[in-house]
Short mmCIF file of C-alpha atoms and ligand atoms in Angstrom, two decimals:
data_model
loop_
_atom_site.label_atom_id
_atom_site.label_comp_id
_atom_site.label_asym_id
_atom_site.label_seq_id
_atom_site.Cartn_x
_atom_site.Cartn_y
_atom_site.Cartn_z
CA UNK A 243 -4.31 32.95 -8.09
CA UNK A 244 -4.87 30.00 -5.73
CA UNK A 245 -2.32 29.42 -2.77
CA UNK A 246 -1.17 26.41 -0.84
CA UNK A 247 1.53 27.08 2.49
CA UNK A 248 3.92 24.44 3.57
CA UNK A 249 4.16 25.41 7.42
CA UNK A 250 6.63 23.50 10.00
CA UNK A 251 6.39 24.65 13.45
CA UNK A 252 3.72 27.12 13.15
CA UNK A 253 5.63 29.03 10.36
CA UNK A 254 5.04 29.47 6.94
CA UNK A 255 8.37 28.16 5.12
CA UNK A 256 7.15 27.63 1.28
CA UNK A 257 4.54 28.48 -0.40
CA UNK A 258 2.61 27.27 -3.71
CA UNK A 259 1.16 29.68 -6.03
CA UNK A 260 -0.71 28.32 -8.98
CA UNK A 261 -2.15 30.74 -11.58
CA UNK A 262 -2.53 31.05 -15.73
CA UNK A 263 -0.31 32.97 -17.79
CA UNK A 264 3.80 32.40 -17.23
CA UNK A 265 4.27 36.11 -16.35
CA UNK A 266 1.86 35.95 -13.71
CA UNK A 267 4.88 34.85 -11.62
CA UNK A 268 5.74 38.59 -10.86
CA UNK A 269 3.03 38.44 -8.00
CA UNK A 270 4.10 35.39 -6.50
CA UNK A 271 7.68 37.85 -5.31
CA UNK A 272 7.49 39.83 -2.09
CA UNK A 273 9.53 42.91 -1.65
CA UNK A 274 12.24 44.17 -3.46
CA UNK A 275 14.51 41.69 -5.19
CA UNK A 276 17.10 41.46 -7.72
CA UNK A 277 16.49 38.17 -9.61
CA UNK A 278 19.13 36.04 -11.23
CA UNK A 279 17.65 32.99 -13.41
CA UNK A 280 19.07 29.68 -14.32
CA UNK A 281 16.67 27.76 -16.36
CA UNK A 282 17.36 24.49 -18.52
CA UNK A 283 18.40 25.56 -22.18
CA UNK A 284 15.38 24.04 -23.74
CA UNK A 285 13.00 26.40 -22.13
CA UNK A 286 15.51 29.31 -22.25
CA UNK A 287 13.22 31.24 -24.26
CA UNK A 288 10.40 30.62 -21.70
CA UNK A 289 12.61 31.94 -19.02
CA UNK A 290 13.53 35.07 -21.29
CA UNK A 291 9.49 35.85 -21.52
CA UNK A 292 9.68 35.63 -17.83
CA UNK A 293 12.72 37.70 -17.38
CA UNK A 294 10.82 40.62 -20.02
CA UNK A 295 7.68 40.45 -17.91
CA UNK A 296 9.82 41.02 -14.48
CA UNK A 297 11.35 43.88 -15.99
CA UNK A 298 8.73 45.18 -18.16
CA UNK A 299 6.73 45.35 -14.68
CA UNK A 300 9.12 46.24 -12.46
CA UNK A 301 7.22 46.62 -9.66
CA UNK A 302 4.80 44.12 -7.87
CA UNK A 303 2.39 44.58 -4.77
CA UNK A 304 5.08 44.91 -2.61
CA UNK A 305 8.43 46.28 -4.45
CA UNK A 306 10.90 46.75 -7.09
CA UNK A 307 11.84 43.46 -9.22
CA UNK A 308 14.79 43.37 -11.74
CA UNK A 309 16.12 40.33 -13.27
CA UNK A 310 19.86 40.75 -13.35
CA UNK A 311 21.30 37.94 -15.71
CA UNK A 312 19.75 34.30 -16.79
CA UNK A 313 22.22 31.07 -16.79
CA UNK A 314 20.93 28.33 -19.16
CA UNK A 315 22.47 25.11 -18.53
CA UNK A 316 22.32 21.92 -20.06
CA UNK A 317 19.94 19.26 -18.10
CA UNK A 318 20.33 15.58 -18.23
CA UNK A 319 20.15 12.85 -15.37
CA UNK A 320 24.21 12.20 -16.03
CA UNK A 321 24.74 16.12 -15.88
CA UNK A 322 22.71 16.46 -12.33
CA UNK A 323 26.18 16.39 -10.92
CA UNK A 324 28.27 18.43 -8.34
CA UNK A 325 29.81 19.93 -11.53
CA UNK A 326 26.96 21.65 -12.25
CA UNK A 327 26.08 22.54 -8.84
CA UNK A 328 29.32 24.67 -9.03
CA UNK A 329 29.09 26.17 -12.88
CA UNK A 330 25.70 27.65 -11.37
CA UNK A 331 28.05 29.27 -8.26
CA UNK A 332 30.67 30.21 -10.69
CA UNK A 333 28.23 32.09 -12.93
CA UNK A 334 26.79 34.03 -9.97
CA UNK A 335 30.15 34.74 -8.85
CA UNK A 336 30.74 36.03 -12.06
CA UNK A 337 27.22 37.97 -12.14
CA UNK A 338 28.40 39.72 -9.15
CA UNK A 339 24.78 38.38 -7.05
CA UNK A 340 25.00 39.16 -3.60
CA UNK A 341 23.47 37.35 -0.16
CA UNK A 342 20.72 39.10 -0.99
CA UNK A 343 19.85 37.75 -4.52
CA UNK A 344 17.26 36.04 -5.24
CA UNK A 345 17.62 33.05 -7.67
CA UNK A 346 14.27 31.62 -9.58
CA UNK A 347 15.00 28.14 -11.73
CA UNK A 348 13.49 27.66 -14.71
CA UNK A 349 12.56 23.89 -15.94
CA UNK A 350 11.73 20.21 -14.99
CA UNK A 351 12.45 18.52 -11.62
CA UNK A 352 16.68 18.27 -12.53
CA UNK A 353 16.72 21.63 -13.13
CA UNK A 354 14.93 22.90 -9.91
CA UNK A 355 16.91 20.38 -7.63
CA UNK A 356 20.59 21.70 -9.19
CA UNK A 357 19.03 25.51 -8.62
CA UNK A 358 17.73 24.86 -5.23
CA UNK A 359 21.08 22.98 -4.24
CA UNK A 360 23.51 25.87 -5.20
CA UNK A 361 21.30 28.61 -3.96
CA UNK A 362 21.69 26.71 -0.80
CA UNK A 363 25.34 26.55 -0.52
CA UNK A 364 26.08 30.47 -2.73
CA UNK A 365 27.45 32.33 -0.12
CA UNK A 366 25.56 30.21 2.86
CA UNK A 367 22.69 30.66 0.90
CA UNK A 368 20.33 32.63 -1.06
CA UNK A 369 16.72 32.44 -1.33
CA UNK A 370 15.14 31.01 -4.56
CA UNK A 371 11.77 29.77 -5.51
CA UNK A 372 10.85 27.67 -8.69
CA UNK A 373 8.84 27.76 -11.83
CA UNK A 374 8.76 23.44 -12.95
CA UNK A 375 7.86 23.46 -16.90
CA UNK A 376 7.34 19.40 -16.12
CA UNK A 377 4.40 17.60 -14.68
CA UNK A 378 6.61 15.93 -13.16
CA UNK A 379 7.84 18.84 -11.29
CA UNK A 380 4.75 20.99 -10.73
CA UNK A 381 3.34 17.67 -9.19
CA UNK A 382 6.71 16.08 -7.15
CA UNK A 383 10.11 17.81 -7.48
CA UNK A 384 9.63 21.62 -7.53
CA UNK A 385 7.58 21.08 -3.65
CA UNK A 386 9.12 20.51 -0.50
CA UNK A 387 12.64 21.36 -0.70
CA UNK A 388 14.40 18.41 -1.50
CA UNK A 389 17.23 19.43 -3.76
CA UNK A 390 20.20 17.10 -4.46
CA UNK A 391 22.78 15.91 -7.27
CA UNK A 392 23.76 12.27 -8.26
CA UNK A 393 27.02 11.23 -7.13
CA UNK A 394 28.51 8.06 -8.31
CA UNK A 395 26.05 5.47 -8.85
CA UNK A 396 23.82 6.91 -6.58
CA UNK A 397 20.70 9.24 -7.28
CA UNK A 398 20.40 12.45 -5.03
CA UNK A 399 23.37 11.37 -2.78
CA UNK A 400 23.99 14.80 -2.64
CA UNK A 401 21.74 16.99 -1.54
CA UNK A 402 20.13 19.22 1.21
CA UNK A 403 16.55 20.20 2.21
CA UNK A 404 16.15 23.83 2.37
CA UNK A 405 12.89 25.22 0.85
CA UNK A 406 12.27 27.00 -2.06
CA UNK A 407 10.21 30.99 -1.14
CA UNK A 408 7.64 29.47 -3.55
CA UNK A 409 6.49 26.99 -6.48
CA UNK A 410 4.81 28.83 -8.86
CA UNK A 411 2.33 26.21 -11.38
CA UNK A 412 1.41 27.38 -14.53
CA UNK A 413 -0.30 25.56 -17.13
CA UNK A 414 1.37 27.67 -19.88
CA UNK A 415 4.44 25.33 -20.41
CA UNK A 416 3.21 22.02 -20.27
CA UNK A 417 1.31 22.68 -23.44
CA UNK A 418 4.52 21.96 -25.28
CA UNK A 419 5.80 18.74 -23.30
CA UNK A 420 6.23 15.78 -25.82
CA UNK A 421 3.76 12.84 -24.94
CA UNK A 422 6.65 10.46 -22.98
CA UNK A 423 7.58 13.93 -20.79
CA UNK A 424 4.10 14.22 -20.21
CA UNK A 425 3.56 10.46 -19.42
CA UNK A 426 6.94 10.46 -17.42
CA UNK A 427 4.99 13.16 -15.06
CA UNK A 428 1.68 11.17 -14.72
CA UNK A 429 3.19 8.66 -12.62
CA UNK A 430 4.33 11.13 -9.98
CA UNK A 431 0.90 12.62 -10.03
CA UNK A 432 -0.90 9.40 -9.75
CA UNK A 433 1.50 8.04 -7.11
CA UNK A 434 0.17 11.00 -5.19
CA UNK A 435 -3.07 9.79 -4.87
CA UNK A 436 -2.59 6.00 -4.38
CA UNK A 437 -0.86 7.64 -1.16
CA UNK A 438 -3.69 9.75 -0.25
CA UNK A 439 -7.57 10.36 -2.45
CA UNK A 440 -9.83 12.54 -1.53
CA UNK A 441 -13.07 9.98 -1.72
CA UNK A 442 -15.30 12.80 -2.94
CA UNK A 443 -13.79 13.68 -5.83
CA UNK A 444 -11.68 10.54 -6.22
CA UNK A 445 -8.86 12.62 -7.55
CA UNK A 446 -7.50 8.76 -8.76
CA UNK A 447 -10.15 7.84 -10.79
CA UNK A 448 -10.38 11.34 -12.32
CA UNK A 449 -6.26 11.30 -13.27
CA UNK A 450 -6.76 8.19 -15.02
CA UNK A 451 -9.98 9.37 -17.06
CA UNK A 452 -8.06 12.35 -18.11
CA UNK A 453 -4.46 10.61 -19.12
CA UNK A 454 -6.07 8.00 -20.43
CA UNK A 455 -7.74 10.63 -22.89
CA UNK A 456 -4.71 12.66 -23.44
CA UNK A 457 -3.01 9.31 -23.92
CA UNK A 458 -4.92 8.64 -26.73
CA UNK A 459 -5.03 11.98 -28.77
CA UNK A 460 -2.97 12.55 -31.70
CA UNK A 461 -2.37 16.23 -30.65
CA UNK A 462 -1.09 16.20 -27.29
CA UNK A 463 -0.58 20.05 -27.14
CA UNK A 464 -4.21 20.46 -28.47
CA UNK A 465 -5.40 17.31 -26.37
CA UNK A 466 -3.54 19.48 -23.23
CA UNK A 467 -5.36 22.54 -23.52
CA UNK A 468 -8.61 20.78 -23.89
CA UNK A 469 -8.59 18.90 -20.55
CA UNK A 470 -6.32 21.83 -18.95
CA UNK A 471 -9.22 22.87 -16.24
CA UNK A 472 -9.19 19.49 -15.30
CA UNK A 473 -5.70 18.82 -15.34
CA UNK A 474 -4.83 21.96 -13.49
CA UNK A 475 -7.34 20.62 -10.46
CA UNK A 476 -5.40 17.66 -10.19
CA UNK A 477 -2.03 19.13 -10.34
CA UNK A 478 -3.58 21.76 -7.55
CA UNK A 479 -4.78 18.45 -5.70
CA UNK A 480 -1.60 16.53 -5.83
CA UNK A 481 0.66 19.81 -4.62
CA UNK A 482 -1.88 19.97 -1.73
CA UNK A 483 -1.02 16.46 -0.69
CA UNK A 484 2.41 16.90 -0.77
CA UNK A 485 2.10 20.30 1.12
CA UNK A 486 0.15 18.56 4.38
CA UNK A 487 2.63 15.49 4.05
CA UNK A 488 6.00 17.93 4.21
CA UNK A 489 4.57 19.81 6.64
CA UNK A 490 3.95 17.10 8.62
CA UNK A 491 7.26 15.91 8.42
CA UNK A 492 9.79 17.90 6.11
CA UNK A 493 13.00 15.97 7.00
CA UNK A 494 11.51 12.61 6.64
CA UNK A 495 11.79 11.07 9.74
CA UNK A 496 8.36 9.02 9.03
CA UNK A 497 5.56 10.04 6.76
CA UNK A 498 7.31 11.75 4.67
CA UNK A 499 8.67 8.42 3.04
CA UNK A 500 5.30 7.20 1.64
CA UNK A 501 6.24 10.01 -1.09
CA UNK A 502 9.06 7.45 -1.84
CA UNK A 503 6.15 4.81 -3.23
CA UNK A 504 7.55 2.93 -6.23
CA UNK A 505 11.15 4.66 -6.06
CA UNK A 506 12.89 2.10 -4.53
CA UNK A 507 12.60 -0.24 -7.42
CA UNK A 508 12.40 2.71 -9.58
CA UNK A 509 16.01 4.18 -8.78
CA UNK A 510 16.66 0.41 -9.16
CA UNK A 511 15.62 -0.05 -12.68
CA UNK A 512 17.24 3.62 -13.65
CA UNK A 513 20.73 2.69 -11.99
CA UNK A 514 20.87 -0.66 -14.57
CA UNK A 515 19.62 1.46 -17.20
CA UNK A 516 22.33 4.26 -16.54
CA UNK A 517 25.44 2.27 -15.60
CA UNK A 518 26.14 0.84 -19.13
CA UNK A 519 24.45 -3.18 -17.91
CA UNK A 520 22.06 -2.15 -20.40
CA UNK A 521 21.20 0.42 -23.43
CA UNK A 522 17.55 0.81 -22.62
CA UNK A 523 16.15 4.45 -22.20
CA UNK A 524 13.73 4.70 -18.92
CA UNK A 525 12.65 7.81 -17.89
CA UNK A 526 12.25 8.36 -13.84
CA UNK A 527 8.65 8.82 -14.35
CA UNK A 528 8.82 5.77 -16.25
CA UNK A 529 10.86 4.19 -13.68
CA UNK A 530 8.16 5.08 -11.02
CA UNK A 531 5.29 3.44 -12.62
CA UNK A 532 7.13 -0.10 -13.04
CA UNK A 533 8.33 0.89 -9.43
CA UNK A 534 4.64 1.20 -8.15
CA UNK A 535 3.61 -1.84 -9.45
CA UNK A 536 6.57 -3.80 -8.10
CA UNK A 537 5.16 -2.49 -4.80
CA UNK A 538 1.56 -3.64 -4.99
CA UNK A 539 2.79 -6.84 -5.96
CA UNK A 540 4.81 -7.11 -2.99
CA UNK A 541 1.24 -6.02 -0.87
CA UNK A 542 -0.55 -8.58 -1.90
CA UNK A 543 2.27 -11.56 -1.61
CA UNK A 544 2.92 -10.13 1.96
CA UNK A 545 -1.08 -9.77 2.61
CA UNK A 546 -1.41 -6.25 3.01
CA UNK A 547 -3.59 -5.96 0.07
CA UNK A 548 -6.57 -7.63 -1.59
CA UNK A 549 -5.66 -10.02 -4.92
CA UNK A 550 -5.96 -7.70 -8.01
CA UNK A 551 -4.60 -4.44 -6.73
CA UNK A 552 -1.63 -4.56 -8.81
CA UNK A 553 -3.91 -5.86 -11.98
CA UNK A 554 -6.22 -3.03 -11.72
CA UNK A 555 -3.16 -0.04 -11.28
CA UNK A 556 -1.19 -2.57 -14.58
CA UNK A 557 -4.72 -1.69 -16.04
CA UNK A 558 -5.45 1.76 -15.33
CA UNK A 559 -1.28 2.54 -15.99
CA UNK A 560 -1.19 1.18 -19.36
CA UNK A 561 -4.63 3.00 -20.18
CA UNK A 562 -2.42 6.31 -19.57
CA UNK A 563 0.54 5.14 -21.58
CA UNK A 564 3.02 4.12 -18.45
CA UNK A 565 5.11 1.15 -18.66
CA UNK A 566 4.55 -1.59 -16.06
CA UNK A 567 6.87 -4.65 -16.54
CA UNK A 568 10.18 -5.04 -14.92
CA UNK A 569 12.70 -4.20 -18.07
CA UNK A 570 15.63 -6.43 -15.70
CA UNK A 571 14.75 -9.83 -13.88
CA UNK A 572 14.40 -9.37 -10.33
CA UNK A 573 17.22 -10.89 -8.74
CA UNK A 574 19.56 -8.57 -11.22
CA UNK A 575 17.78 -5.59 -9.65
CA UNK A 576 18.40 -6.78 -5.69
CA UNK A 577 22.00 -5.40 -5.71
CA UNK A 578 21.34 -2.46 -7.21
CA UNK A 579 17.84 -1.88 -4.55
CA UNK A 580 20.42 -2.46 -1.72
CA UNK A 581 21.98 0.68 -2.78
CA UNK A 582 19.37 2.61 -1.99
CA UNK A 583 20.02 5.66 0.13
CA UNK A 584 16.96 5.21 2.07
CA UNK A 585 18.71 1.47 3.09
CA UNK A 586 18.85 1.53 7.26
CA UNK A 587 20.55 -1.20 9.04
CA UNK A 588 20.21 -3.10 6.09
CA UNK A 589 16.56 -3.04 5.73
CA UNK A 590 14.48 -0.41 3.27
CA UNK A 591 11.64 1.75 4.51
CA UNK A 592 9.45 0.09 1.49
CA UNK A 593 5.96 2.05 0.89
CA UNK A 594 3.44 -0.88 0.32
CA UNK A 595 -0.56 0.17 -0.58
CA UNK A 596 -3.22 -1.57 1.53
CA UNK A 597 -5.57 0.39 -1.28
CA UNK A 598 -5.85 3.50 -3.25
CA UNK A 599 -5.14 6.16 -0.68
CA UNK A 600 -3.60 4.66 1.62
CA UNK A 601 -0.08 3.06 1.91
CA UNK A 602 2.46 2.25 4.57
CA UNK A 603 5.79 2.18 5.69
CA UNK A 604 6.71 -1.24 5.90
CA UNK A 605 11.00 -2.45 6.77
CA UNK A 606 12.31 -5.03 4.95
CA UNK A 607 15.61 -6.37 3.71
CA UNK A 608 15.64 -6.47 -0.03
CA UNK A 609 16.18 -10.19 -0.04
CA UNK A 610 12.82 -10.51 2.04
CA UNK A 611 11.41 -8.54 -0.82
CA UNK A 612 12.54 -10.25 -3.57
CA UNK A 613 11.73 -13.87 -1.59
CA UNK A 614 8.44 -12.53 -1.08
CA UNK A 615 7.34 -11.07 -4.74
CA UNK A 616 9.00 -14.98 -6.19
CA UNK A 617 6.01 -16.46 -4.14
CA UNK A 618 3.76 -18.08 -6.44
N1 LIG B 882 10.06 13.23 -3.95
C1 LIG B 882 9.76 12.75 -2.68
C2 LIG B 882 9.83 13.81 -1.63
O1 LIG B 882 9.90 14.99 -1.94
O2 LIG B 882 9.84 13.48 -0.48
#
C-alpha cells in the first residue's frame, strides 16, 4: 500500500493510503475502533462489502475493528444542506456512538464533506477518515479537510476544516462511474497539474493521453480497468500535490487558494444553473473545466500568459470530453461571481496560469475581470 502524510507543524494530521481491493481499507485503521458508516445510498452495497470485511477481520495490525451500524443517505448538491448535517447526528445519537467512535464515509466528494462536517460537530467531535468512490473525490474533496454544506445560494458556506485520520484510494469503485461522473472528476485531476507538473513525467500531458482514450471507448468500465495502472499513478500524483500544498498552508491563508483554479467562475456557472435562471444540468466538475478556461482567458488578456494557452487547454479539454464554453453570457455571471465566499474587500483571490504548472494568486474585483476578458 503506498502512503502520502499531510503534516502541519511538524505533525502528522492526515494521512493518504492508496491500495487495490476495497477491503484493503481495514489496514489503513490504527488501534481499536468501533466504526459507524454513512455512505451515499448508491454505493450502499459497496459500503456493506466494506462493513463484512471489517468484521469478517476483526482485527488489524494494531487492534480490534467492529463496524457498529451504516447510515445511507441520499446525496445531491440541493441535499448538501445543514439538514443533513444533522440526520447524520441524529442517527448516531440514535446508534448510541460515543466520543470515541470512529465514523468512515462512504461516496463522492458531497458525501465525504456532509460526513466530515458532522463528525466534526457529534459530540465536539469524532474522528473519521474517508473512502471517495469519485475521481473527483479521490483526486480533490476526500484530501485536506475541507468539509462544508451549502447554505442559501451559497456553496460550502458552511463548513469547517478539521482533517479526516485518512483517505483511503482504491481503484475498485471507479470501475462503475458512468462516463459524465468520470469526466466530472477529470477536471479536478487535471486542474491539479496546471497548478503544479512534475516536468519529468509531465503528469499533464499523461492525464490527457489517458482521458482522452477513456473518453473515447465505448466501455468505460472495461476502458477503466485497462488504463487503471496508469490512472491510479495520476490519481497518486494529484493527492501528492494536494498533500504538500495543505501542508503548506491548511487554512488557506495563501497557497492554498491556487486549489481554487477555475472555481470562481465555476461556483458561478453552478449557482445560475441551480437557482431556477436556468434548467441546464452542469456538474461541478463540469463547472470547473468551463471555470479553468475562463481563467486562462483572463491570463492572457491581463498578460500573464502567452496567446494560445486557453486554445491549447479548450483543445486538450474537449479531447477528454469536458465542456469549455460559458453556458451564461458573462455579464449575467458577474453578480453571481461577486458572491463568492472567497470575495475580500470586494476583490477575489482569482488563480490565473502563467503556464502548465504554475499559476498565481492574482486580486481583482469581478468587474476588472469581466472588463478585462471583453478586451478584444
Ligand atoms: N478544494 C480545494 C481545497 O481543498 O482547498
Amino acid at each position: 500500500m503506498k502512503e502520502l502524510e499531510i503534516k502541519s507543524g511538524g505533525r502528522v494530521i492526515s494521512k493518504i493510503f492508496a491500495g487495490a481491493g476495497i477491503s484493503e481499507v481495514v489496514d489503513c485503521f490504527e488501534g481499536t475502533e468501533t466504526v459507524y458508516i454513512v455512505c451515499d445510498r448508491k454505493v450502499e452495497s459497496l459500503a456493506g462489502s466494506i462493513a463484512s470485511s471489517i468484521n469478517a477481520s476483526g482485527i488489524n495490525h494494531s487492534g480490534t475493528l467492529h463496524v457498529a451500524g451504516i447510515m445511507p443517505v441520499e446525496v445531491s448538491e440541493d441535499l448538501k444542506t445543514m439538514e443533513t448535517v444533522l440526520r447524520i447526528n441524529d442517527r448516531l445519537l440514535e446508534m448510541n456512538a460515543d466520543r470515541n467512535s470512529f465514523l468512515l464515509a462512504v461516496g463522492g466528494g458531497i458525501t465525504t464533506d456532509m460526513a466530515g462536517f458532522a463528525a466534526s460537530i457529534y459530540k465536539r467531535g469524532i474522528r473519521f477518515a474517508f473512502v471517495p468512490t469519485t475521481l473527483l473525490a479521490q483526486v480533490d474533496a476526500a484530501i485536506g479537510g475541507k468539509n462544508g454544506v451549502n447554505f442559501h445560494s451559497y456553496k460550502n458556506m458552511l463548513g469547517v476544516i478539521r482533517q479526516p485520520e485518512f483517505t483511503y484510494l482504491s481503484p475498485q469503485p471507479l470501475e462503475t462511474l458512468s462516463m459524465r461522473d468520470f469526466i466530472s472528476g477529470e477536471a479536478e485531476l487535471l486542474k491539479t497539474f496546471i497548478i503544479e507538473n512534475n516536468l519529468e513525467s509531465d503528469n499533464y500531458v499523461s492525464a490527457v493521453r489517458v482521458f482522452s482514450a477513456i473518453h473515447e471507448s465505448s466501455d468505460i468500465s472495461e476502458s477503466i480497468r485497462t488504463h487503471s495502472a496508469k490512472l491510479q499513478e495520476l490519481i497518486f500524483a494529484a493527492a501528492s500535490v494536494k498533500a504538500g500544498i495543505v501542508s503548506r498552508d491548511q487554512y488557506e491563508k495563501g497557497e492554498r487558494r491556487k486549489l481554487n483554479l477555475g472555481h470562481t467562475f465555476a461556483h458561478a456557472v453552478e449557482w445560475m444553473a441551480h437557482s431556477g435562471l436556468s434548467e441546464q444540468d452542469i456538474s461541478h466538475g463540469e463547472a470547473v473545466a468551463i471555470g479553468i478556461i475562463q481563467a486562462a482567458k483572463l491570463s492572457e488578456k491581463a498578460g500573464l500568459a502567452e496567446q494560445g494557452l486557453a486554445a491549447g487547454l479548450e483543445e486538450d479539454f474537449k479531447k477528454c470530453g469536458l465542456p469549455v464554453d460559458l453556458p451564461f453570457p458573462l455579464d449575467s455571471l458577474a453578480g453571481a461571481m461577486a458572491k463568492d465566499k472567497k470575495a475580500e474587500g470586494g476583490k477575489i483571490h482569482f488563480i490565473l496560469i502563467k503556464c502548465i504548472g504554475s499559476v498565481m494568486i492574482y486580486d481583482l474585483a469581478v468587474e476588472d475581470a469581466v472588463r478585462i476578458l471583453d478586451r478584444k
